[in-house]
């Protein structure tokens, strides 16, 4: 029997949990956004990759976490190509080397404030992204801001198959390897989660195709102004640069406003493995 779920979704492939949505808020209360290529309510057609979470944990509205396909609401060469059928666990967005998603307006969200070291609403976050790379090149960003602006953050992968965390202070950028070399390749479906708090270093962790996390050392750069970041935030790029290479696939992006532990990361892995009919922890 089909279950009618939020934003027009009908599906019989997702087990409903405590909230009854079938989305990530069934398994983790801190979730703010859940964007997924395999869920019709998140994407069927058009220019918007829509947030599935009706009540984001940071108190903002559902549509604050909506993203454009490409740079804006018009069809352009920067638009990823939806591949597959709506509500198909195998659906994905294909990238040709110039495609990415851009946030419509993250003002006031936990994600937008996640690089600040002071100011109202600043605090812990987690970010999850599921993808497959077409190749392993220098400077690929699964998500990120324009780090010329204070309070910006991004993840940045390099040709040595590592991942770095970049955070911009008021005068310089903090650039730290968080996931070691020889981690990423062009043959594996990855689910990567990181969690951090720029106001209180010490509990940062990451998970890469494993429900056992590893810590990463931090020394965040202070952001002396308390005005939140106002630049662009992208998925599969960072402010229009470091774009996913040709042949890459994006499956999912989500975030929330707490520091995760292994148990909560496991809940996310388990939910997305069932949703995508894919084993992210081989």
mmCIF file of C-alpha atoms in Angstrom:
data_model
loop_
_atom_site.group_PDB
_atom_site.id
_atom_site.type_symbol
_atom_site.label_atom_id
_atom_site.label_comp_id
_atom_site.label_asym_id
_atom_site.label_seq_id
_atom_site.Cartn_x
_atom_site.Cartn_y
_atom_site.Cartn_z
ATOM 1 C CA UNK A 1 0.000 0.000 0.000
ATOM 2 C CA UNK A 2 1.361 3.446 -0.907
ATOM 3 C CA UNK A 3 1.998 5.908 1.901
ATOM 4 C CA UNK A 4 1.323 9.583 1.180
ATOM 5 C CA UNK A 5 4.305 11.539 2.505
ATOM 6 C CA UNK A 6 5.426 15.172 2.676
ATOM 7 C CA UNK A 7 5.760 17.403 -0.418
ATOM 8 C CA UNK A 8 3.633 15.074 -2.515
ATOM 9 C CA UNK A 9 5.603 11.840 -2.106
ATOM 10 C CA UNK A 10 3.957 8.484 -2.532
ATOM 11 C CA UNK A 11 6.202 5.517 -1.900
ATOM 12 C CA UNK A 12 6.139 1.938 -0.742
ATOM 13 C CA UNK A 13 9.908 1.513 -0.401
ATOM 14 C CA UNK A 14 10.675 3.465 2.781
ATOM 15 C CA UNK A 15 9.826 2.277 6.260
ATOM 16 C CA UNK A 16 8.207 5.011 8.306
ATOM 17 C CA UNK A 17 9.546 5.706 11.763
ATOM 18 C CA UNK A 18 8.592 7.866 14.714
ATOM 19 C CA UNK A 19 7.661 10.989 12.753
ATOM 20 C CA UNK A 20 5.918 9.019 10.024
ATOM 21 C CA UNK A 21 7.564 10.893 7.165
ATOM 22 C CA UNK A 22 9.877 8.196 5.855
ATOM 23 C CA UNK A 23 12.643 10.810 5.695
ATOM 24 C CA UNK A 24 15.714 11.392 7.876
ATOM 25 C CA UNK A 25 13.669 13.055 10.618
ATOM 26 C CA UNK A 26 12.403 9.546 11.359
ATOM 27 C CA UNK A 27 15.841 8.555 12.618
ATOM 28 C CA UNK A 28 17.607 11.741 13.734
ATOM 29 C CA UNK A 29 15.866 14.703 15.353
ATOM 30 C CA UNK A 30 18.604 17.240 14.548
ATOM 31 C CA UNK A 31 18.117 17.050 10.766
ATOM 32 C CA UNK A 32 17.599 20.373 8.961
ATOM 33 C CA UNK A 33 17.637 19.273 5.340
ATOM 34 C CA UNK A 34 17.234 16.056 3.379
ATOM 35 C CA UNK A 35 17.767 16.361 -0.382
ATOM 36 C CA UNK A 36 17.616 13.144 -2.373
ATOM 37 C CA UNK A 37 17.662 12.201 -6.049
ATOM 38 C CA UNK A 38 15.683 9.026 -5.346
ATOM 39 C CA UNK A 39 12.652 10.682 -3.731
ATOM 40 C CA UNK A 40 10.047 12.243 -6.030
ATOM 41 C CA UNK A 41 9.084 14.836 -3.423
ATOM 42 C CA UNK A 42 12.661 16.117 -3.501
ATOM 43 C CA UNK A 43 13.042 16.035 -7.286
ATOM 44 C CA UNK A 44 10.957 15.013 -10.267
ATOM 45 C CA UNK A 45 11.538 17.824 -12.768
ATOM 46 C CA UNK A 46 12.267 21.535 -12.959
ATOM 47 C CA UNK A 47 14.952 23.713 -11.388
ATOM 48 C CA UNK A 48 14.525 22.983 -7.664
ATOM 49 C CA UNK A 49 16.076 20.214 -5.576
ATOM 50 C CA UNK A 50 13.664 20.425 -2.652
ATOM 51 C CA UNK A 51 14.195 19.877 1.060
ATOM 52 C CA UNK A 52 12.089 17.014 2.444
ATOM 53 C CA UNK A 53 12.171 18.150 6.092
ATOM 54 C CA UNK A 54 9.040 20.137 6.905
ATOM 55 C CA UNK A 55 10.379 21.437 10.239
ATOM 56 C CA UNK A 56 14.157 21.923 10.192
ATOM 57 C CA UNK A 57 15.729 21.477 13.625
ATOM 58 C CA UNK A 58 17.336 24.930 13.480
ATOM 59 C CA UNK A 59 13.919 26.629 13.442
ATOM 60 C CA UNK A 60 14.110 27.895 9.860
ATOM 61 C CA UNK A 61 11.571 27.082 7.155
ATOM 62 C CA UNK A 62 11.566 24.018 4.922
ATOM 63 C CA UNK A 63 12.307 25.945 1.728
ATOM 64 C CA UNK A 64 15.356 27.692 3.233
ATOM 65 C CA UNK A 65 17.252 24.526 2.364
ATOM 66 C CA UNK A 66 16.002 24.249 -1.229
ATOM 67 C CA UNK A 67 18.706 24.295 -3.922
ATOM 68 C CA UNK A 68 18.708 25.288 -7.568
ATOM 69 C CA UNK A 69 19.898 22.896 -10.215
ATOM 70 C CA UNK A 70 22.816 24.947 -11.453
ATOM 71 C CA UNK A 71 23.504 28.563 -10.724
ATOM 72 C CA UNK A 72 19.901 29.843 -10.603
ATOM 73 C CA UNK A 73 16.288 29.201 -11.528
ATOM 74 C CA UNK A 74 16.932 29.175 -15.273
ATOM 75 C CA UNK A 75 18.065 26.155 -17.257
ATOM 76 C CA UNK A 76 21.798 26.621 -17.920
ATOM 77 C CA UNK A 77 24.864 24.561 -18.733
ATOM 78 C CA UNK A 78 25.555 24.338 -14.979
ATOM 79 C CA UNK A 79 22.491 22.148 -14.321
ATOM 80 C CA UNK A 80 23.133 18.519 -13.308
ATOM 81 C CA UNK A 81 21.097 16.005 -15.319
ATOM 82 C CA UNK A 82 18.494 13.948 -13.471
ATOM 83 C CA UNK A 83 18.978 10.335 -14.502
ATOM 84 C CA UNK A 84 16.463 7.580 -13.824
ATOM 85 C CA UNK A 85 12.838 7.641 -12.694
ATOM 86 C CA UNK A 86 11.114 9.407 -9.815
ATOM 87 C CA UNK A 87 11.081 7.294 -6.640
ATOM 88 C CA UNK A 88 13.638 4.905 -8.155
ATOM 89 C CA UNK A 89 16.361 3.943 -5.604
ATOM 90 C CA UNK A 90 18.855 3.939 -8.485
ATOM 91 C CA UNK A 91 18.135 7.536 -9.604
ATOM 92 C CA UNK A 92 20.917 10.139 -9.473
ATOM 93 C CA UNK A 93 22.102 13.471 -10.817
ATOM 94 C CA UNK A 94 24.796 13.177 -13.497
ATOM 95 C CA UNK A 95 27.624 15.710 -13.799
ATOM 96 C CA UNK A 96 29.499 16.661 -16.979
ATOM 97 C CA UNK A 97 32.350 18.580 -15.375
ATOM 98 C CA UNK A 98 30.556 21.916 -15.056
ATOM 99 C CA UNK A 99 27.435 21.056 -13.040
ATOM 100 C CA UNK A 100 26.484 21.756 -9.445
ATOM 101 C CA UNK A 101 23.626 22.824 -7.133
ATOM 102 C CA UNK A 102 23.351 26.277 -5.540
ATOM 103 C CA UNK A 103 21.433 27.148 -2.378
ATOM 104 C CA UNK A 104 18.538 29.527 -2.944
ATOM 105 C CA UNK A 105 18.778 31.293 0.434
ATOM 106 C CA UNK A 106 20.400 29.794 3.534
ATOM 107 C CA UNK A 107 20.046 32.973 5.598
ATOM 108 C CA UNK A 108 19.717 32.183 9.306
ATOM 109 C CA UNK A 109 20.313 28.447 8.908
ATOM 110 C CA UNK A 110 22.692 26.350 10.978
ATOM 111 C CA UNK A 111 24.524 25.421 7.788
ATOM 112 C CA UNK A 112 25.096 29.037 6.806
ATOM 113 C CA UNK A 113 26.434 29.920 10.263
ATOM 114 C CA UNK A 114 28.581 26.819 10.656
ATOM 115 C CA UNK A 115 31.875 28.580 9.907
ATOM 116 C CA UNK A 116 31.435 31.386 12.433
ATOM 117 C CA UNK A 117 33.161 31.362 15.803
ATOM 118 C CA UNK A 118 30.754 33.752 17.509
ATOM 119 C CA UNK A 119 27.296 35.197 17.018
ATOM 120 C CA UNK A 120 23.676 34.233 17.565
ATOM 121 C CA UNK A 121 22.721 30.817 16.230
ATOM 122 C CA UNK A 122 26.296 29.581 15.840
ATOM 123 C CA UNK A 123 26.885 26.010 16.938
ATOM 124 C CA UNK A 124 27.453 22.373 15.969
ATOM 125 C CA UNK A 125 26.578 20.892 12.598
ATOM 126 C CA UNK A 126 26.786 17.642 10.666
ATOM 127 C CA UNK A 127 26.834 17.306 6.882
ATOM 128 C CA UNK A 128 26.260 14.120 4.866
ATOM 129 C CA UNK A 129 26.735 13.661 1.126
ATOM 130 C CA UNK A 130 26.401 10.547 -1.058
ATOM 131 C CA UNK A 131 28.144 10.552 -4.427
ATOM 132 C CA UNK A 132 30.370 8.763 -6.938
ATOM 133 C CA UNK A 133 33.274 10.518 -8.637
ATOM 134 C CA UNK A 134 33.888 10.315 -12.365
ATOM 135 C CA UNK A 135 37.600 10.753 -11.731
ATOM 136 C CA UNK A 136 39.896 11.794 -8.906
ATOM 137 C CA UNK A 137 41.263 15.214 -9.827
ATOM 138 C CA UNK A 138 42.888 18.054 -7.954
ATOM 139 C CA UNK A 139 40.491 20.351 -6.099
ATOM 140 C CA UNK A 140 37.028 18.776 -6.047
ATOM 141 C CA UNK A 141 34.469 20.087 -3.556
ATOM 142 C CA UNK A 142 31.504 17.935 -2.450
ATOM 143 C CA UNK A 143 30.023 21.067 -0.868
ATOM 144 C CA UNK A 144 31.085 24.520 0.180
ATOM 145 C CA UNK A 145 31.152 28.280 0.349
ATOM 146 C CA UNK A 146 33.332 30.984 -1.164
ATOM 147 C CA UNK A 147 36.181 31.030 1.328
ATOM 148 C CA UNK A 148 37.184 34.569 0.477
ATOM 149 C CA UNK A 149 34.479 35.635 2.942
ATOM 150 C CA UNK A 150 34.708 35.345 6.745
ATOM 151 C CA UNK A 151 32.671 32.480 8.178
ATOM 152 C CA UNK A 152 32.755 30.423 4.992
ATOM 153 C CA UNK A 153 33.463 26.684 5.026
ATOM 154 C CA UNK A 154 34.027 24.012 2.412
ATOM 155 C CA UNK A 155 35.226 20.450 1.974
ATOM 156 C CA UNK A 156 37.973 20.103 -0.607
ATOM 157 C CA UNK A 157 39.313 16.880 -2.124
ATOM 158 C CA UNK A 158 42.615 16.608 -3.998
ATOM 159 C CA UNK A 159 44.405 14.328 -6.439
ATOM 160 C CA UNK A 160 45.908 12.450 -3.477
ATOM 161 C CA UNK A 161 42.348 11.211 -2.678
ATOM 162 C CA UNK A 162 42.109 12.996 0.659
ATOM 163 C CA UNK A 163 39.637 15.584 1.993
ATOM 164 C CA UNK A 164 40.421 18.905 3.618
ATOM 165 C CA UNK A 165 38.242 21.227 5.690
ATOM 166 C CA UNK A 166 38.648 24.914 4.863
ATOM 167 C CA UNK A 167 37.270 27.661 7.118
ATOM 168 C CA UNK A 168 37.721 31.373 6.527
ATOM 169 C CA UNK A 169 38.442 33.721 9.407
ATOM 170 C CA UNK A 170 38.378 37.503 9.286
ATOM 171 C CA UNK A 171 41.884 37.595 7.858
ATOM 172 C CA UNK A 172 42.968 34.143 6.642
ATOM 173 C CA UNK A 173 41.831 30.597 5.896
ATOM 174 C CA UNK A 174 42.250 27.564 8.121
ATOM 175 C CA UNK A 175 43.006 24.570 5.885
ATOM 176 C CA UNK A 176 43.251 21.154 7.553
ATOM 177 C CA UNK A 177 43.376 17.638 6.141
ATOM 178 C CA UNK A 178 40.602 15.721 7.890
ATOM 179 C CA UNK A 179 40.315 12.533 5.798
ATOM 180 C CA UNK A 180 43.638 10.966 4.818
ATOM 181 C CA UNK A 181 45.136 10.340 1.387
ATOM 182 C CA UNK A 182 44.151 7.266 -0.645
ATOM 183 C CA UNK A 183 40.576 7.352 0.701
ATOM 184 C CA UNK A 184 38.596 8.312 -2.425
ATOM 185 C CA UNK A 185 38.485 6.773 -5.892
ATOM 186 C CA UNK A 186 36.378 6.795 -9.065
ATOM 187 C CA UNK A 187 34.887 3.314 -8.651
ATOM 188 C CA UNK A 188 33.094 3.501 -5.295
ATOM 189 C CA UNK A 189 29.736 4.905 -4.153
ATOM 190 C CA UNK A 190 30.602 7.036 -1.112
ATOM 191 C CA UNK A 191 28.567 8.228 1.840
ATOM 192 C CA UNK A 192 30.616 10.779 3.789
ATOM 193 C CA UNK A 193 29.503 12.453 7.018
ATOM 194 C CA UNK A 194 31.471 15.064 8.942
ATOM 195 C CA UNK A 195 30.520 16.848 12.141
ATOM 196 C CA UNK A 196 32.143 19.920 13.713
ATOM 197 C CA UNK A 197 31.602 22.981 15.881
ATOM 198 C CA UNK A 198 33.724 26.033 15.111
ATOM 199 C CA UNK A 199 32.816 27.550 18.488
ATOM 200 C CA UNK A 200 34.138 24.609 20.501
ATOM 201 C CA UNK A 201 36.882 22.493 18.919
ATOM 202 C CA UNK A 202 37.437 18.979 20.184
ATOM 203 C CA UNK A 203 34.577 16.709 19.113
ATOM 204 C CA UNK A 204 35.005 16.704 15.319
ATOM 205 C CA UNK A 205 34.565 13.355 13.550
ATOM 206 C CA UNK A 206 34.120 11.912 10.084
ATOM 207 C CA UNK A 207 32.642 8.724 8.663
ATOM 208 C CA UNK A 208 33.499 7.413 5.169
ATOM 209 C CA UNK A 209 31.632 4.246 4.181
ATOM 210 C CA UNK A 210 31.873 3.115 7.777
ATOM 211 C CA UNK A 211 29.722 3.492 10.879
ATOM 212 C CA UNK A 212 32.862 3.817 13.001
ATOM 213 C CA UNK A 213 33.997 7.415 12.985
ATOM 214 C CA UNK A 214 37.452 8.920 13.295
ATOM 215 C CA UNK A 215 38.422 12.185 14.958
ATOM 216 C CA UNK A 216 40.133 15.055 13.205
ATOM 217 C CA UNK A 217 42.253 17.731 14.842
ATOM 218 C CA UNK A 218 41.144 21.344 14.599
ATOM 219 C CA UNK A 219 42.389 24.847 15.275
ATOM 220 C CA UNK A 220 39.645 27.045 13.870
ATOM 221 C CA UNK A 221 40.460 30.554 12.710
ATOM 222 C CA UNK A 222 38.581 33.184 14.728
ATOM 223 C CA UNK A 223 35.891 35.167 12.922
ATOM 224 C CA UNK A 224 35.797 38.519 14.663
ATOM 225 C CA UNK A 225 32.628 39.797 12.986
ATOM 226 C CA UNK A 226 29.285 38.297 13.985
ATOM 227 C CA UNK A 227 27.554 38.867 10.647
ATOM 228 C CA UNK A 228 26.818 35.523 9.045
ATOM 229 C CA UNK A 229 28.239 34.454 5.710
ATOM 230 C CA UNK A 230 26.380 35.989 2.739
ATOM 231 C CA UNK A 231 27.994 34.290 -0.264
ATOM 232 C CA UNK A 232 27.039 31.271 -2.339
ATOM 233 C CA UNK A 233 26.864 27.717 -1.011
ATOM 234 C CA UNK A 234 27.039 24.852 -3.511
ATOM 235 C CA UNK A 235 26.752 21.083 -3.600
ATOM 236 C CA UNK A 236 29.210 19.321 -5.966
ATOM 237 C CA UNK A 237 31.218 22.569 -6.066
ATOM 238 C CA UNK A 238 32.169 25.496 -3.833
ATOM 239 C CA UNK A 239 30.886 28.886 -4.963
ATOM 240 C CA UNK A 240 31.110 27.792 -8.611
ATOM 241 C CA UNK A 241 34.657 26.425 -8.352
ATOM 242 C CA UNK A 242 36.123 22.958 -7.652
ATOM 243 C CA UNK A 243 33.248 21.375 -9.598
ATOM 244 C CA UNK A 244 32.646 17.602 -9.657
ATOM 245 C CA UNK A 245 34.390 16.047 -12.692
ATOM 246 C CA UNK A 246 32.687 14.576 -15.732
ATOM 247 C CA UNK A 247 31.023 11.232 -15.032
ATOM 248 C CA UNK A 248 30.313 11.991 -11.366
ATOM 249 C CA UNK A 249 26.974 11.226 -9.690
ATOM 250 C CA UNK A 250 25.207 12.903 -6.770
ATOM 251 C CA UNK A 251 22.678 10.891 -4.777
ATOM 252 C CA UNK A 252 22.029 12.795 -1.564
ATOM 253 C CA UNK A 253 22.827 15.771 0.675
ATOM 254 C CA UNK A 254 21.668 16.399 4.238
ATOM 255 C CA UNK A 255 22.679 18.339 7.316
ATOM 256 C CA UNK A 256 21.697 18.942 10.929
ATOM 257 C CA UNK A 257 22.551 20.993 13.991
ATOM 258 C CA UNK A 258 24.282 18.693 16.461
ATOM 259 C CA UNK A 259 27.581 16.859 16.893
ATOM 260 C CA UNK A 260 27.096 13.238 15.877
ATOM 261 C CA UNK A 261 28.428 10.091 17.491
ATOM 262 C CA UNK A 262 28.733 6.616 15.977
ATOM 263 C CA UNK A 263 25.204 5.607 16.968
ATOM 264 C CA UNK A 264 23.592 8.571 15.222
ATOM 265 C CA UNK A 265 25.841 8.258 12.177
ATOM 266 C CA UNK A 266 24.812 4.597 11.994
ATOM 267 C CA UNK A 267 21.153 5.643 11.918
ATOM 268 C CA UNK A 268 21.864 7.860 8.898
ATOM 269 C CA UNK A 269 23.824 5.123 7.109
ATOM 270 C CA UNK A 270 21.115 2.529 7.757
ATOM 271 C CA UNK A 271 18.335 4.809 6.549
ATOM 272 C CA UNK A 272 20.127 5.824 3.355
ATOM 273 C CA UNK A 273 21.247 2.285 2.553
ATOM 274 C CA UNK A 274 17.596 1.202 2.676
ATOM 275 C CA UNK A 275 16.452 4.228 0.682
ATOM 276 C CA UNK A 276 19.047 3.776 -2.054
ATOM 277 C CA UNK A 277 19.116 -0.038 -2.023
ATOM 278 C CA UNK A 278 22.878 0.333 -1.828
ATOM 279 C CA UNK A 279 25.537 -0.847 0.631
ATOM 280 C CA UNK A 280 27.610 2.126 1.773
ATOM 281 C CA UNK A 281 29.499 0.044 4.349
ATOM 282 C CA UNK A 282 30.950 -2.871 2.353
#
